[in-house]
Amino acid sequence: MGKGKLAKFADMERYDNVFQYPYSVVENVPFEMKGRWREDYFHNDNPIVVELGCGKGEYAVGLARMFPDINFIGVDIKGARMWTGATQAVSEGLKNVAFLRTNIEIIDRFFSEGEVQEIWLTFSDPQMKNPRKRLSSTFFMERYRRFLLDRGIIHLKTDSNFLFTYTRLMVEHNNLPIIVCTEDLYGSDMQGDEQTKNILSIHTYYEQMWIDRGLNIRYMKFLLPHEGVLTESDVEIPLDEYRSYKREKRSAKDKAK
């Protein structure tokens, strides 16, 4: 029988690798580690990689295992899911991974300028009705610029053709440098060196669901320079037709920007 939510939250209250600052409390409780993640938590000068919408933390923990000389931080508001990764990290003694439970809309409150080198967006909700909530929107890109190193790397891994197409159009519209772009990650030979293959072979819980259903996994890797004004593309994008996790089924005729 699975562990209940209350028990999971009790565990995370005592975990040294979990920091809980949801929007409801962050206004009244200052986050004193902003700009000091390396000094106060990781105790090293290694690069920091952040996974936004980390869910159960499979990517954050998997990457931490592969790269002991890099620091990883998984961010999500769903504490009951995050418990899985946080517990795994504790049981394995992984000191280079932490978890931040907060609303991603206020993510720039937790990191200082240039403190983060890379961002992973793994199977984010495509938010087909609300562009400002898409984690690859210009709304969020402007927030990432406040703490991501100039020309820092952003990874997008998704089952959603809508989110992938939206992101690709946003990147192209703003002339952001693209490193990798594929609509069929596991059906192509673009994975390159063994290190890249190992990274991309980490499957999240939801990713495996989509793979089992025969859906393509799409992947983009691009740079986010600090200079320039970011604007949205006005191209209409067909909405996803299939029923994804907690997503409404859409007509193929429906489109969004």
mmCIF file of C-alpha atoms in Angstrom:
data_model
loop_
_atom_site.group_PDB
_atom_site.id
_atom_site.type_symbol
_atom_site.label_atom_id
_atom_site.label_comp_id
_atom_site.label_asym_id
_atom_site.label_seq_id
_atom_site.Cartn_x
_atom_site.Cartn_y
_atom_site.Cartn_z
ATOM 1 C CA MET A 1 0.000 0.000 0.000
ATOM 2 C CA GLY A 2 1.330 3.412 -0.937
ATOM 3 C CA LYS A 3 2.342 5.864 1.714
ATOM 4 C CA GLY A 4 -0.299 8.545 2.397
ATOM 5 C CA LYS A 5 0.128 12.216 1.539
ATOM 6 C CA LEU A 6 0.256 13.357 5.159
ATOM 7 C CA ALA A 7 3.011 10.865 5.942
ATOM 8 C CA LYS A 8 4.945 11.969 2.854
ATOM 9 C CA PHE A 9 4.705 15.628 3.831
ATOM 10 C CA ALA A 10 5.854 14.719 7.340
ATOM 11 C CA ASP A 11 8.880 12.971 5.846
ATOM 12 C CA MET A 12 9.763 15.972 3.709
ATOM 13 C CA GLU A 13 9.574 18.320 6.684
ATOM 14 C CA ARG A 14 12.540 16.468 8.161
ATOM 15 C CA TYR A 15 14.460 15.892 4.917
ATOM 16 C CA ASP A 16 17.543 18.077 4.627
ATOM 17 C CA ASN A 17 17.306 17.973 0.825
ATOM 18 C CA VAL A 18 13.808 19.513 0.571
ATOM 19 C CA PHE A 19 12.944 23.218 0.790
ATOM 20 C CA GLN A 20 9.246 24.097 0.893
ATOM 21 C CA TYR A 21 8.298 27.636 -0.070
ATOM 22 C CA PRO A 22 4.906 27.636 -1.825
ATOM 23 C CA TYR A 23 3.455 30.971 -2.888
ATOM 24 C CA SER A 24 1.238 31.007 0.207
ATOM 25 C CA VAL A 25 4.212 31.374 2.572
ATOM 26 C CA VAL A 26 7.069 32.840 0.542
ATOM 27 C CA GLU A 27 5.883 36.415 1.083
ATOM 28 C CA ASN A 28 6.305 36.028 4.844
ATOM 29 C CA VAL A 29 9.291 33.663 4.981
ATOM 30 C CA PRO A 30 12.427 35.000 3.258
ATOM 31 C CA PHE A 31 14.486 32.513 1.268
ATOM 32 C CA GLU A 32 17.947 33.267 2.578
ATOM 33 C CA MET A 33 19.731 30.746 0.355
ATOM 34 C CA LYS A 34 19.091 32.733 -2.844
ATOM 35 C CA GLY A 35 22.493 33.217 -4.419
ATOM 36 C CA ARG A 36 24.056 30.865 -1.891
ATOM 37 C CA TRP A 37 22.968 27.379 -2.998
ATOM 38 C CA ARG A 38 26.578 26.325 -3.562
ATOM 39 C CA GLU A 39 27.899 27.741 -0.296
ATOM 40 C CA ASP A 40 25.032 26.871 2.040
ATOM 41 C CA TYR A 41 23.716 23.565 0.670
ATOM 42 C CA PHE A 42 26.004 21.878 -1.859
ATOM 43 C CA HIS A 43 29.254 23.115 -0.310
ATOM 44 C CA ASN A 44 31.073 23.192 -3.650
ATOM 45 C CA ASP A 45 31.565 25.403 -6.714
ATOM 46 C CA ASN A 46 30.002 22.999 -9.213
ATOM 47 C CA PRO A 47 27.455 24.071 -11.866
ATOM 48 C CA ILE A 48 23.760 24.096 -10.968
ATOM 49 C CA VAL A 49 21.103 22.492 -13.181
ATOM 50 C CA VAL A 50 17.408 23.030 -12.408
ATOM 51 C CA GLU A 51 14.536 20.762 -13.454
ATOM 52 C CA LEU A 52 11.222 22.652 -13.525
ATOM 53 C CA GLY A 53 8.120 20.542 -13.023
ATOM 54 C CA CYS A 54 10.186 17.627 -11.741
ATOM 55 C CA GLY A 55 7.212 15.449 -10.726
ATOM 56 C CA LYS A 56 8.562 12.338 -9.031
ATOM 57 C CA GLY A 57 12.133 13.556 -9.516
ATOM 58 C CA GLU A 58 13.305 10.806 -11.862
ATOM 59 C CA TYR A 59 15.363 13.171 -13.981
ATOM 60 C CA ALA A 60 16.880 15.127 -11.109
ATOM 61 C CA VAL A 61 17.903 11.949 -9.287
ATOM 62 C CA GLY A 62 19.016 10.162 -12.456
ATOM 63 C CA LEU A 63 21.210 13.057 -13.512
ATOM 64 C CA ALA A 64 22.644 13.378 -9.998
ATOM 65 C CA ARG A 65 23.726 9.733 -10.173
ATOM 66 C CA MET A 66 25.393 10.238 -13.555
ATOM 67 C CA PHE A 67 27.146 13.507 -12.751
ATOM 68 C CA PRO A 68 28.471 13.704 -9.170
ATOM 69 C CA ASP A 69 30.329 16.924 -10.069
ATOM 70 C CA ILE A 70 27.141 18.797 -10.996
ATOM 71 C CA ASN A 71 24.442 20.052 -8.617
ATOM 72 C CA PHE A 72 20.790 19.373 -9.459
ATOM 73 C CA ILE A 73 17.617 20.962 -8.092
ATOM 74 C CA GLY A 74 14.151 19.575 -8.850
ATOM 75 C CA VAL A 75 11.294 22.063 -8.605
ATOM 76 C CA ASP A 76 7.569 21.306 -8.363
ATOM 77 C CA ILE A 77 4.547 22.330 -6.324
ATOM 78 C CA LYS A 78 3.252 18.768 -5.926
ATOM 79 C CA GLY A 79 4.898 17.573 -2.740
ATOM 80 C CA ALA A 80 3.418 14.062 -2.727
ATOM 81 C CA ARG A 81 5.084 13.374 -6.087
ATOM 82 C CA MET A 82 8.358 15.046 -5.144
ATOM 83 C CA TRP A 83 8.588 12.792 -2.088
ATOM 84 C CA THR A 84 9.551 9.870 -4.333
ATOM 85 C CA GLY A 85 12.694 11.529 -5.674
ATOM 86 C CA ALA A 86 13.608 13.166 -2.386
ATOM 87 C CA THR A 87 13.306 9.834 -0.558
ATOM 88 C CA GLN A 88 15.369 8.056 -3.216
ATOM 89 C CA ALA A 89 18.104 10.687 -2.945
ATOM 90 C CA VAL A 90 18.170 10.339 0.836
ATOM 91 C CA SER A 91 18.317 6.535 0.696
ATOM 92 C CA GLU A 92 21.186 6.646 -1.830
ATOM 93 C CA GLY A 93 23.079 9.356 0.017
ATOM 94 C CA LEU A 94 23.099 11.681 -3.010
ATOM 95 C CA LYS A 95 24.462 15.004 -1.827
ATOM 96 C CA ASN A 96 24.353 16.765 -5.210
ATOM 97 C CA VAL A 97 20.557 16.909 -5.573
ATOM 98 C CA ALA A 98 17.953 18.995 -3.757
ATOM 99 C CA PHE A 99 14.241 19.650 -4.153
ATOM 100 C CA LEU A 100 12.356 22.935 -3.991
ATOM 101 C CA ARG A 101 8.584 22.823 -3.532
ATOM 102 C CA THR A 102 7.197 26.072 -4.858
ATOM 103 C CA ASN A 103 5.173 27.648 -7.641
ATOM 104 C CA ILE A 104 7.254 27.958 -10.792
ATOM 105 C CA GLU A 105 5.678 31.352 -11.508
ATOM 106 C CA ILE A 106 7.912 32.771 -8.757
ATOM 107 C CA ILE A 107 11.021 30.696 -9.531
ATOM 108 C CA ASP A 108 13.214 33.787 -9.934
ATOM 109 C CA ARG A 109 12.822 34.512 -6.207
ATOM 110 C CA PHE A 110 15.020 31.531 -5.346
ATOM 111 C CA PHE A 111 18.102 32.056 -7.520
ATOM 112 C CA SER A 112 20.424 34.995 -8.144
ATOM 113 C CA GLU A 113 21.735 36.298 -11.451
ATOM 114 C CA GLY A 114 23.880 33.716 -13.243
ATOM 115 C CA GLU A 115 23.478 31.141 -10.467
ATOM 116 C CA VAL A 116 22.058 28.421 -12.776
ATOM 117 C CA GLN A 117 23.744 26.963 -15.867
ATOM 118 C CA GLU A 118 20.986 24.772 -17.350
ATOM 119 C CA ILE A 119 17.214 24.281 -17.121
ATOM 120 C CA TRP A 120 15.288 21.092 -17.921
ATOM 121 C CA LEU A 121 11.588 21.185 -18.833
ATOM 122 C CA THR A 122 10.517 17.542 -18.688
ATOM 123 C CA PHE A 123 6.996 16.689 -19.824
ATOM 124 C CA SER A 124 5.499 19.996 -18.763
ATOM 125 C CA ASP A 125 1.751 20.541 -19.038
ATOM 126 C CA PRO A 126 1.334 22.129 -22.510
ATOM 127 C CA GLN A 127 -1.239 24.601 -21.145
ATOM 128 C CA MET A 128 -2.939 24.791 -24.522
ATOM 129 C CA LYS A 129 -5.478 27.397 -23.351
ATOM 130 C CA ASN A 130 -3.120 29.735 -21.519
ATOM 131 C CA PRO A 131 0.175 30.803 -23.184
ATOM 132 C CA ARG A 132 1.458 32.589 -20.064
ATOM 133 C CA LYS A 133 1.410 29.309 -18.129
ATOM 134 C CA ARG A 134 3.531 27.400 -20.643
ATOM 135 C CA LEU A 135 6.966 26.866 -19.138
ATOM 136 C CA SER A 136 8.590 27.574 -22.513
ATOM 137 C CA SER A 137 6.694 30.847 -23.078
ATOM 138 C CA THR A 138 8.417 34.217 -23.328
ATOM 139 C CA PHE A 139 6.736 35.053 -19.993
ATOM 140 C CA PHE A 140 8.833 32.349 -18.331
ATOM 141 C CA MET A 141 11.898 32.884 -20.510
ATOM 142 C CA GLU A 142 12.151 36.411 -19.135
ATOM 143 C CA ARG A 143 12.106 34.978 -15.614
ATOM 144 C CA TYR A 144 14.744 32.399 -16.493
ATOM 145 C CA ARG A 145 16.985 35.183 -17.769
ATOM 146 C CA ARG A 146 17.087 36.613 -14.241
ATOM 147 C CA PHE A 147 19.023 33.625 -12.902
ATOM 148 C CA LEU A 148 20.210 31.558 -15.881
ATOM 149 C CA LEU A 149 23.754 32.177 -17.087
ATOM 150 C CA ASP A 150 23.895 34.263 -20.278
ATOM 151 C CA ARG A 151 23.473 31.808 -23.164
ATOM 152 C CA GLY A 152 22.595 29.127 -20.657
ATOM 153 C CA ILE A 153 21.068 25.897 -21.926
ATOM 154 C CA ILE A 154 17.373 25.010 -21.902
ATOM 155 C CA HIS A 155 16.243 21.430 -22.555
ATOM 156 C CA LEU A 156 12.664 20.572 -23.509
ATOM 157 C CA LYS A 157 11.562 16.945 -23.514
ATOM 158 C CA THR A 158 7.884 16.361 -24.236
ATOM 159 C CA ASP A 159 5.252 14.047 -25.638
ATOM 160 C CA SER A 160 3.138 17.045 -26.702
ATOM 161 C CA ASN A 161 3.330 18.046 -30.348
ATOM 162 C CA PHE A 162 1.567 21.262 -29.394
ATOM 163 C CA LEU A 163 4.139 22.290 -26.782
ATOM 164 C CA PHE A 164 7.053 21.198 -28.955
ATOM 165 C CA THR A 165 5.777 23.141 -31.986
ATOM 166 C CA TYR A 166 4.956 26.180 -29.863
ATOM 167 C CA THR A 167 8.458 26.166 -28.349
ATOM 168 C CA ARG A 168 10.185 25.645 -31.690
ATOM 169 C CA LEU A 169 8.266 28.568 -33.210
ATOM 170 C CA MET A 170 9.060 30.770 -30.199
ATOM 171 C CA VAL A 171 12.757 29.879 -30.443
ATOM 172 C CA GLU A 172 12.908 30.476 -34.201
ATOM 173 C CA HIS A 173 10.869 33.696 -33.972
ATOM 174 C CA ASN A 174 13.352 35.120 -31.459
ATOM 175 C CA ASN A 175 16.453 33.738 -33.214
ATOM 176 C CA LEU A 176 17.563 31.741 -30.180
ATOM 177 C CA PRO A 177 20.448 29.375 -31.030
ATOM 178 C CA ILE A 178 19.205 25.791 -31.449
ATOM 179 C CA ILE A 179 21.608 22.952 -30.596
ATOM 180 C CA VAL A 180 19.295 19.958 -31.058
ATOM 181 C CA CYS A 181 15.743 19.671 -32.369
ATOM 182 C CA THR A 182 13.990 16.365 -33.099
ATOM 183 C CA GLU A 183 10.372 15.232 -33.257
ATOM 184 C CA ASP A 184 11.263 11.573 -32.677
ATOM 185 C CA LEU A 185 14.003 11.286 -30.091
ATOM 186 C CA TYR A 186 14.187 7.504 -29.869
ATOM 187 C CA GLY A 187 13.438 6.874 -33.523
ATOM 188 C CA SER A 188 16.309 9.018 -34.770
ATOM 189 C CA ASP A 189 20.084 8.743 -34.681
ATOM 190 C CA MET A 190 20.668 12.293 -33.408
ATOM 191 C CA GLN A 191 21.530 11.302 -29.858
ATOM 192 C CA GLY A 192 25.246 11.666 -30.579
ATOM 193 C CA ASP A 193 27.823 10.703 -27.979
ATOM 194 C CA GLU A 194 27.343 8.140 -25.234
ATOM 195 C CA GLN A 195 26.944 10.782 -22.523
ATOM 196 C CA THR A 196 24.064 12.432 -24.382
ATOM 197 C CA LYS A 197 22.462 9.046 -25.017
ATOM 198 C CA ASN A 198 22.693 8.200 -21.320
ATOM 199 C CA ILE A 199 21.105 11.496 -20.289
ATOM 200 C CA LEU A 200 18.242 11.183 -22.740
ATOM 201 C CA SER A 201 17.663 7.550 -21.789
ATOM 202 C CA ILE A 202 16.304 8.558 -18.369
ATOM 203 C CA HIS A 203 12.567 7.941 -18.583
ATOM 204 C CA THR A 204 10.152 9.721 -16.268
ATOM 205 C CA TYR A 205 6.981 8.012 -15.085
ATOM 206 C CA TYR A 206 4.857 9.933 -17.586
ATOM 207 C CA GLU A 207 7.344 9.513 -20.419
ATOM 208 C CA GLN A 208 7.137 5.746 -20.124
ATOM 209 C CA MET A 209 3.355 6.022 -20.315
ATOM 210 C CA TRP A 210 3.587 7.879 -23.626
ATOM 211 C CA ILE A 211 6.230 5.507 -25.001
ATOM 212 C CA ASP A 212 4.014 2.533 -24.100
ATOM 213 C CA ARG A 213 1.197 4.203 -26.029
ATOM 214 C CA GLY A 214 3.413 4.516 -29.095
ATOM 215 C CA LEU A 215 3.784 8.294 -28.933
ATOM 216 C CA ASN A 216 6.889 10.062 -30.192
ATOM 217 C CA ILE A 217 9.092 11.784 -27.647
ATOM 218 C CA ARG A 218 10.250 15.196 -28.835
ATOM 219 C CA TYR A 219 13.388 16.994 -27.675
ATOM 220 C CA MET A 220 14.887 20.455 -28.056
ATOM 221 C CA LYS A 221 18.080 21.954 -26.689
ATOM 222 C CA PHE A 222 18.665 25.672 -27.178
ATOM 223 C CA LEU A 223 20.495 28.647 -25.719
ATOM 224 C CA LEU A 224 18.893 31.613 -23.977
ATOM 225 C CA PRO A 225 20.945 34.799 -24.483
ATOM 226 C CA HIS A 226 20.214 37.734 -22.192
ATOM 227 C CA GLU A 227 20.144 40.351 -24.922
ATOM 228 C CA GLY A 228 17.095 41.179 -27.037
ATOM 229 C CA VAL A 229 13.364 41.552 -26.426
ATOM 230 C CA LEU A 230 11.460 38.272 -26.584
ATOM 231 C CA THR A 231 8.124 38.237 -28.403
ATOM 232 C CA GLU A 232 5.553 35.548 -29.110
ATOM 233 C CA SER A 233 4.989 34.026 -32.517
ATOM 234 C CA ASP A 234 1.462 34.549 -33.888
ATOM 235 C CA VAL A 235 1.325 31.242 -35.778
ATOM 236 C CA GLU A 236 -1.690 29.064 -34.972
ATOM 237 C CA ILE A 237 -0.824 25.573 -33.744
ATOM 238 C CA PRO A 238 -3.070 22.476 -33.918
ATOM 239 C CA LEU A 239 -3.931 21.268 -30.443
ATOM 240 C CA ASP A 240 -3.032 17.775 -29.269
ATOM 241 C CA GLU A 241 -5.712 15.276 -30.283
ATOM 242 C CA TYR A 242 -4.983 12.501 -27.797
ATOM 243 C CA ARG A 243 -6.023 12.355 -24.177
ATOM 244 C CA SER A 244 -2.908 12.966 -22.159
ATOM 245 C CA TYR A 245 -2.524 13.013 -18.379
ATOM 246 C CA LYS A 246 -5.312 15.265 -17.022
ATOM 247 C CA ARG A 247 -5.650 16.943 -20.416
ATOM 248 C CA GLU A 248 -8.986 17.370 -22.134
ATOM 249 C CA LYS A 249 -9.515 15.722 -25.494
ATOM 250 C CA ARG A 250 -9.482 18.291 -28.296
ATOM 251 C CA SER A 251 -10.876 18.384 -31.775
ATOM 252 C CA ALA A 252 -8.315 18.281 -34.586
ATOM 253 C CA LYS A 253 -9.916 21.484 -35.854
ATOM 254 C CA ASP A 254 -9.042 23.353 -32.690
ATOM 255 C CA LYS A 255 -6.029 25.593 -32.772
ATOM 256 C CA ALA A 256 -4.235 27.930 -30.412
ATOM 257 C CA LYS A 257 -1.364 30.373 -30.530
#
